[in-house]
């Protein structure tokens, strides 16, 4: 495998470089900001020294998957670290895992909007305190496809809610706030081009339905409770398809909204494990599913390597 040992420039931030943005005046009043779920803090850790060279952040639900991604990027970029040297920076917590290989940060976020939202708040602050600039963020993961073949990779254009609206609603002090969830079209197109260069599996652009649960919220018939018919289910899923939805998962809305609020270019790249127009349950073998799960990291890895080698 060809390696590229070039890393992004570590010069001082110039006016042309874009730093991660936070919007909270209360942070300036803190003597110390404890990033509790990462087991990091502004007083206890030299965050610029530890993370100041980060240019790419990749997040995903599974701890195992994000360790696998870190190991993959270590090999792809030819960084030469032994596997044992790629340690979990958040090893003293049981909530998330975090691995750093060169300019790439790989972090798990658990399952669902609450879990990824907590992680992203602390990640954005981490990038801010570390004085990182020109960072690109990715969410890689698995999803249920709608009208796509199992194994196809979906790059998200818009994350939409259960009514297919491209926004994320959050209750703040009793008031509903709505944040846009459109993702970077130019970044999505670059990722699509990377997949075409790989030419090993189908990759498409589409909207992603982000739900609050795995069963009723995703129109499944196999949960503990179900008070709708199979016909109701199919009508809803076909309506989603007509609205441009090509896959369903549970984190993209929070990811897109927080990336937009922090002015952080972001992309969601998920593989479809099944076509929900055909079935509710995943029946592929373990070996097939493992190969499917590698596909998003292969596409994102190619994007990162191209950017570093062309820097």
CSV table of C-alpha atoms in Angstrom, one decimal:
chain,number,residue,atom,x,y,z
A,1,UNK,CA,0.0,0.0,0.0
A,2,UNK,CA,1.4,3.4,-1.0
A,3,UNK,CA,1.9,5.7,1.9
A,4,UNK,CA,2.0,9.4,2.3
A,5,UNK,CA,3.9,10.8,5.2
A,6,UNK,CA,3.0,14.5,4.6
A,7,UNK,CA,1.0,16.1,7.4
A,8,UNK,CA,-0.9,19.4,7.2
A,9,UNK,CA,1.1,22.4,7.9
A,10,UNK,CA,1.6,23.3,11.6
A,11,UNK,CA,2.3,27.0,11.1
A,12,UNK,CA,0.5,29.6,13.2
A,13,UNK,CA,-3.1,30.3,12.2
A,14,UNK,CA,-3.3,32.8,9.4
A,15,UNK,CA,-6.3,35.1,8.7
A,16,UNK,CA,-7.2,32.8,5.9
A,17,UNK,CA,-7.5,29.8,8.2
A,18,UNK,CA,-10.9,29.0,9.6
A,19,UNK,CA,-11.0,28.2,13.3
A,20,UNK,CA,-13.7,26.2,15.1
A,21,UNK,CA,-16.5,28.5,16.4
A,22,UNK,CA,-18.2,28.5,19.7
A,23,UNK,CA,-21.0,30.8,20.8
A,24,UNK,CA,-21.1,30.8,24.6
A,25,UNK,CA,-20.0,33.9,26.5
A,26,UNK,CA,-20.1,32.0,29.8
A,27,UNK,CA,-17.1,30.0,28.8
A,28,UNK,CA,-14.9,33.0,29.3
A,29,UNK,CA,-15.8,33.2,33.0
A,30,UNK,CA,-14.7,29.6,33.7
A,31,UNK,CA,-11.4,29.2,35.5
A,32,UNK,CA,-11.3,25.7,34.1
A,33,UNK,CA,-13.5,23.9,31.6
A,34,UNK,CA,-13.8,20.2,32.3
A,35,UNK,CA,-14.7,18.1,29.3
A,36,UNK,CA,-16.1,15.6,31.6
A,37,UNK,CA,-17.1,12.8,29.2
A,38,UNK,CA,-13.6,12.9,27.6
A,39,UNK,CA,-11.8,13.1,30.9
A,40,UNK,CA,-9.9,16.2,29.6
A,41,UNK,CA,-9.7,19.7,30.9
A,42,UNK,CA,-8.2,23.1,30.1
A,43,UNK,CA,-6.2,23.1,33.4
A,44,UNK,CA,-5.2,19.5,33.5
A,45,UNK,CA,-4.2,19.1,29.9
A,46,UNK,CA,-2.2,21.1,27.3
A,47,UNK,CA,-4.9,20.9,24.7
A,48,UNK,CA,-3.1,22.9,21.9
A,49,UNK,CA,-0.1,20.6,22.3
A,50,UNK,CA,-2.2,17.5,22.3
A,51,UNK,CA,-4.7,18.3,19.5
A,52,UNK,CA,-3.6,21.5,17.8
A,53,UNK,CA,-2.6,19.7,14.6
A,54,UNK,CA,-6.0,18.1,14.1
A,55,UNK,CA,-7.4,18.6,10.6
A,56,UNK,CA,-9.9,15.7,10.3
A,57,UNK,CA,-12.4,14.4,12.9
A,58,UNK,CA,-14.2,11.2,12.2
A,59,UNK,CA,-17.0,10.0,14.6
A,60,UNK,CA,-19.1,6.9,14.7
A,61,UNK,CA,-21.3,5.0,17.1
A,62,UNK,CA,-19.3,2.0,17.8
A,63,UNK,CA,-16.1,2.0,20.0
A,64,UNK,CA,-14.8,-0.9,18.1
A,65,UNK,CA,-15.4,0.8,14.7
A,66,UNK,CA,-13.6,4.0,15.7
A,67,UNK,CA,-10.6,2.1,16.9
A,68,UNK,CA,-10.6,0.2,13.6
A,69,UNK,CA,-10.7,3.5,11.7
A,70,UNK,CA,-7.7,4.8,13.7
A,71,UNK,CA,-5.7,1.7,12.9
A,72,UNK,CA,-6.8,1.9,9.2
A,73,UNK,CA,-5.7,5.6,8.9
A,74,UNK,CA,-2.4,4.8,10.6
A,75,UNK,CA,-1.7,2.3,7.9
A,76,UNK,CA,-3.2,4.3,5.0
A,77,UNK,CA,-1.1,7.4,5.9
A,78,UNK,CA,2.0,5.4,6.6
A,79,UNK,CA,2.4,6.9,10.1
A,80,UNK,CA,4.2,3.8,11.4
A,81,UNK,CA,2.7,3.6,14.8
A,82,UNK,CA,2.5,0.2,16.5
A,83,UNK,CA,-1.1,-0.8,17.2
A,84,UNK,CA,-0.3,-0.8,20.9
A,85,UNK,CA,0.8,2.9,20.7
A,86,UNK,CA,-2.6,4.1,19.4
A,87,UNK,CA,-4.1,4.5,22.8
A,88,UNK,CA,-7.6,5.4,23.9
A,89,UNK,CA,-7.2,9.0,25.1
A,90,UNK,CA,-10.5,8.7,27.0
A,91,UNK,CA,-9.6,5.3,28.6
A,92,UNK,CA,-10.5,6.6,32.1
A,93,UNK,CA,-14.1,7.1,31.1
A,94,UNK,CA,-16.7,4.5,30.0
A,95,UNK,CA,-18.7,6.8,27.8
A,96,UNK,CA,-16.6,7.5,24.6
A,97,UNK,CA,-13.3,6.4,23.1
A,98,UNK,CA,-10.9,8.7,21.3
A,99,UNK,CA,-7.9,7.9,19.2
A,100,UNK,CA,-5.4,10.2,17.5
A,101,UNK,CA,-3.2,9.3,14.5
A,102,UNK,CA,-1.4,12.2,13.0
A,103,UNK,CA,-3.9,14.9,12.0
A,104,UNK,CA,-6.9,12.5,12.4
A,105,UNK,CA,-9.0,12.2,15.5
A,106,UNK,CA,-11.4,9.2,15.7
A,107,UNK,CA,-14.1,9.3,18.4
A,108,UNK,CA,-17.1,7.1,19.2
A,109,UNK,CA,-20.4,8.8,20.0
A,110,UNK,CA,-22.7,5.9,21.1
A,111,UNK,CA,-26.3,5.5,19.8
A,112,UNK,CA,-28.9,8.2,19.3
A,113,UNK,CA,-29.1,12.0,19.3
A,114,UNK,CA,-28.5,12.6,23.1
A,115,UNK,CA,-25.3,10.6,23.1
A,116,UNK,CA,-23.8,12.2,20.0
A,117,UNK,CA,-24.9,15.7,21.1
A,118,UNK,CA,-23.0,15.5,24.4
A,119,UNK,CA,-19.9,14.3,22.6
A,120,UNK,CA,-20.1,17.0,19.9
A,121,UNK,CA,-20.5,19.8,22.5
A,122,UNK,CA,-17.2,18.7,24.1
A,123,UNK,CA,-15.5,18.0,20.8
A,124,UNK,CA,-16.3,21.5,19.5
A,125,UNK,CA,-14.9,23.0,22.7
A,126,UNK,CA,-11.9,20.8,22.5
A,127,UNK,CA,-11.1,22.0,18.9
A,128,UNK,CA,-11.7,25.6,20.1
A,129,UNK,CA,-9.4,25.4,23.1
A,130,UNK,CA,-6.7,23.5,21.0
A,131,UNK,CA,-6.8,26.4,18.4
A,132,UNK,CA,-7.5,23.9,15.6
A,133,UNK,CA,-8.2,25.4,12.2
A,134,UNK,CA,-9.6,24.2,8.9
A,135,UNK,CA,-11.0,21.1,10.4
A,136,UNK,CA,-13.4,18.8,8.5
A,137,UNK,CA,-15.7,16.4,10.3
A,138,UNK,CA,-17.3,13.1,9.3
A,139,UNK,CA,-19.8,10.7,10.7
A,140,UNK,CA,-19.4,7.2,9.5
A,141,UNK,CA,-21.7,4.4,10.4
A,142,UNK,CA,-24.5,2.0,9.4
A,143,UNK,CA,-28.0,2.6,8.4
A,144,UNK,CA,-31.2,1.1,6.9
A,145,UNK,CA,-31.5,1.9,3.2
A,146,UNK,CA,-34.7,2.9,1.4
A,147,UNK,CA,-34.8,1.7,-2.2
A,148,UNK,CA,-31.0,1.0,-2.2
A,149,UNK,CA,-29.1,-2.2,-2.4
A,150,UNK,CA,-27.6,-3.6,0.8
A,151,UNK,CA,-23.9,-2.5,0.9
A,152,UNK,CA,-24.5,0.8,-0.9
A,153,UNK,CA,-22.9,3.8,0.8
A,154,UNK,CA,-25.1,6.9,1.2
A,155,UNK,CA,-23.6,10.4,1.5
A,156,UNK,CA,-26.1,12.7,3.1
A,157,UNK,CA,-27.3,15.9,1.5
A,158,UNK,CA,-29.9,16.9,4.1
A,159,UNK,CA,-30.7,15.2,7.4
A,160,UNK,CA,-34.5,15.3,7.7
A,161,UNK,CA,-36.9,14.7,10.5
A,162,UNK,CA,-39.9,12.3,10.7
A,163,UNK,CA,-41.9,14.8,8.5
A,164,UNK,CA,-39.0,15.1,6.1
A,165,UNK,CA,-38.1,18.7,7.1
A,166,UNK,CA,-34.4,19.6,7.0
A,167,UNK,CA,-34.1,20.9,10.5
A,168,UNK,CA,-33.3,19.7,14.0
A,169,UNK,CA,-35.6,20.8,16.8
A,170,UNK,CA,-34.4,21.3,20.3
A,171,UNK,CA,-36.3,22.4,23.4
A,172,UNK,CA,-34.2,25.1,25.1
A,173,UNK,CA,-35.7,26.6,28.3
A,174,UNK,CA,-39.2,25.6,27.1
A,175,UNK,CA,-38.8,27.2,23.7
A,176,UNK,CA,-38.4,25.1,20.5
A,177,UNK,CA,-35.4,26.0,18.5
A,178,UNK,CA,-35.0,24.8,14.9
A,179,UNK,CA,-31.5,24.5,13.4
A,180,UNK,CA,-30.8,23.7,9.7
A,181,UNK,CA,-29.4,20.3,8.8
A,182,UNK,CA,-28.2,20.8,5.3
A,183,UNK,CA,-24.7,19.5,4.9
A,184,UNK,CA,-21.9,20.7,2.6
A,185,UNK,CA,-22.7,19.9,-1.0
A,186,UNK,CA,-19.2,20.5,-2.2
A,187,UNK,CA,-17.8,18.1,0.5
A,188,UNK,CA,-20.4,15.5,-0.4
A,189,UNK,CA,-19.5,15.7,-4.1
A,190,UNK,CA,-15.8,15.3,-3.2
A,191,UNK,CA,-16.6,12.2,-1.2
A,192,UNK,CA,-18.7,10.8,-4.1
A,193,UNK,CA,-15.7,11.4,-6.4
A,194,UNK,CA,-13.4,9.5,-4.0
A,195,UNK,CA,-15.8,6.5,-4.2
A,196,UNK,CA,-15.8,6.6,-8.0
A,197,UNK,CA,-12.0,6.4,-7.9
A,198,UNK,CA,-12.2,3.4,-5.6
A,199,UNK,CA,-14.8,1.8,-7.8
A,200,UNK,CA,-15.6,-1.1,-5.5
A,201,UNK,CA,-19.1,-0.4,-4.4
A,202,UNK,CA,-22.1,1.9,-5.1
A,203,UNK,CA,-22.1,5.3,-3.5
A,204,UNK,CA,-25.0,7.7,-3.9
A,205,UNK,CA,-26.1,11.1,-2.6
A,206,UNK,CA,-29.4,11.4,-0.8
A,207,UNK,CA,-31.3,12.7,2.2
A,208,UNK,CA,-31.1,10.8,5.5
A,209,UNK,CA,-34.1,10.3,7.8
A,210,UNK,CA,-32.9,10.8,11.4
A,211,UNK,CA,-35.2,9.2,14.0
A,212,UNK,CA,-35.5,9.2,17.7
A,213,UNK,CA,-35.6,5.4,18.1
A,214,UNK,CA,-34.9,2.2,16.2
A,215,UNK,CA,-38.3,0.6,16.0
A,216,UNK,CA,-41.6,2.6,15.8
A,217,UNK,CA,-39.7,5.8,14.7
A,218,UNK,CA,-38.3,3.9,11.8
A,219,UNK,CA,-41.7,2.3,10.8
A,220,UNK,CA,-40.6,-1.2,11.8
A,221,UNK,CA,-43.1,-4.0,12.4
A,222,UNK,CA,-40.9,-6.0,14.8
A,223,UNK,CA,-40.7,-3.9,17.9
A,224,UNK,CA,-42.3,-4.7,21.2
A,225,UNK,CA,-45.1,-2.3,20.3
A,226,UNK,CA,-46.7,-1.6,16.9
A,227,UNK,CA,-50.1,0.0,16.3
A,228,UNK,CA,-49.9,0.5,12.6
A,229,UNK,CA,-50.4,-1.9,9.6
A,230,UNK,CA,-47.9,-3.2,7.1
A,231,UNK,CA,-49.7,-1.0,4.6
A,232,UNK,CA,-49.2,2.0,6.8
A,233,UNK,CA,-45.5,1.2,7.0
A,234,UNK,CA,-45.0,0.9,3.3
A,235,UNK,CA,-46.9,4.1,2.6
A,236,UNK,CA,-44.7,6.0,5.0
A,237,UNK,CA,-41.4,4.6,3.6
A,238,UNK,CA,-42.5,5.3,0.0
A,239,UNK,CA,-43.3,8.8,1.0
A,240,UNK,CA,-39.8,9.1,2.5
A,241,UNK,CA,-38.3,7.8,-0.8
A,242,UNK,CA,-40.3,10.4,-2.8
A,243,UNK,CA,-38.9,13.1,-0.4
A,244,UNK,CA,-35.4,12.1,-1.5
A,245,UNK,CA,-34.6,9.9,1.6
A,246,UNK,CA,-32.3,7.0,0.8
A,247,UNK,CA,-31.4,5.9,4.3
A,248,UNK,CA,-32.4,6.0,8.0
A,249,UNK,CA,-30.3,6.4,11.1
A,250,UNK,CA,-30.4,8.1,14.5
A,251,UNK,CA,-27.6,10.7,14.7
A,252,UNK,CA,-27.3,12.8,11.5
A,253,UNK,CA,-29.6,15.6,12.5
A,254,UNK,CA,-27.6,16.5,15.6
A,255,UNK,CA,-24.4,16.1,13.8
A,256,UNK,CA,-25.5,18.4,10.9
A,257,UNK,CA,-27.0,21.0,13.2
A,258,UNK,CA,-24.0,21.3,15.5
A,259,UNK,CA,-21.5,21.3,12.5
A,260,UNK,CA,-23.5,24.2,11.1
A,261,UNK,CA,-23.7,26.1,14.3
A,262,UNK,CA,-19.9,25.8,14.8
A,263,UNK,CA,-19.1,26.6,11.1
A,264,UNK,CA,-17.5,23.2,10.8
A,265,UNK,CA,-17.8,21.5,7.3
A,266,UNK,CA,-19.3,18.1,7.9
A,267,UNK,CA,-20.3,14.9,6.0
A,268,UNK,CA,-22.4,11.9,6.9
A,269,UNK,CA,-21.3,8.7,5.2
A,270,UNK,CA,-23.2,5.6,6.1
A,271,UNK,CA,-23.5,2.1,4.5
A,272,UNK,CA,-27.0,0.6,4.1
A,273,UNK,CA,-27.2,-2.8,5.8
A,274,UNK,CA,-30.5,-3.6,4.2
A,275,UNK,CA,-33.3,-2.2,2.0
A,276,UNK,CA,-36.2,-1.3,4.4
A,277,UNK,CA,-38.7,-1.6,1.5
A,278,UNK,CA,-37.9,-5.3,1.5
A,279,UNK,CA,-37.4,-6.2,5.2
A,280,UNK,CA,-37.1,-5.0,8.7
A,281,UNK,CA,-34.5,-7.4,10.0
A,282,UNK,CA,-30.8,-7.7,9.0
A,283,UNK,CA,-30.2,-11.2,7.7
A,284,UNK,CA,-26.7,-10.9,6.1
A,285,UNK,CA,-23.9,-12.9,7.6
A,286,UNK,CA,-21.4,-11.6,10.1
A,287,UNK,CA,-18.7,-11.6,7.5
A,288,UNK,CA,-20.8,-9.6,5.0
A,289,UNK,CA,-21.8,-7.1,7.6
A,290,UNK,CA,-18.2,-6.6,8.6
A,291,UNK,CA,-17.2,-5.9,5.0
A,292,UNK,CA,-20.1,-3.5,4.6
A,293,UNK,CA,-19.0,-1.5,7.7
A,294,UNK,CA,-15.6,-1.0,6.3
A,295,UNK,CA,-16.9,0.9,3.2
A,296,UNK,CA,-17.5,4.3,4.8
A,297,UNK,CA,-14.1,4.3,6.3
A,298,UNK,CA,-12.5,3.4,3.0
A,299,UNK,CA,-14.2,6.4,1.2
A,300,UNK,CA,-13.4,8.8,4.0
A,301,UNK,CA,-9.9,7.5,4.3
A,302,UNK,CA,-9.3,8.2,0.6
A,303,UNK,CA,-10.6,11.7,1.0
A,304,UNK,CA,-8.3,12.4,3.9
A,305,UNK,CA,-5.3,10.9,2.2
A,306,UNK,CA,-5.9,13.0,-1.0
A,307,UNK,CA,-6.2,16.2,1.1
A,308,UNK,CA,-3.0,15.5,3.0
A,309,UNK,CA,-0.9,14.4,0.0
A,310,UNK,CA,-2.1,17.4,-2.0
A,311,UNK,CA,-1.5,19.9,0.8
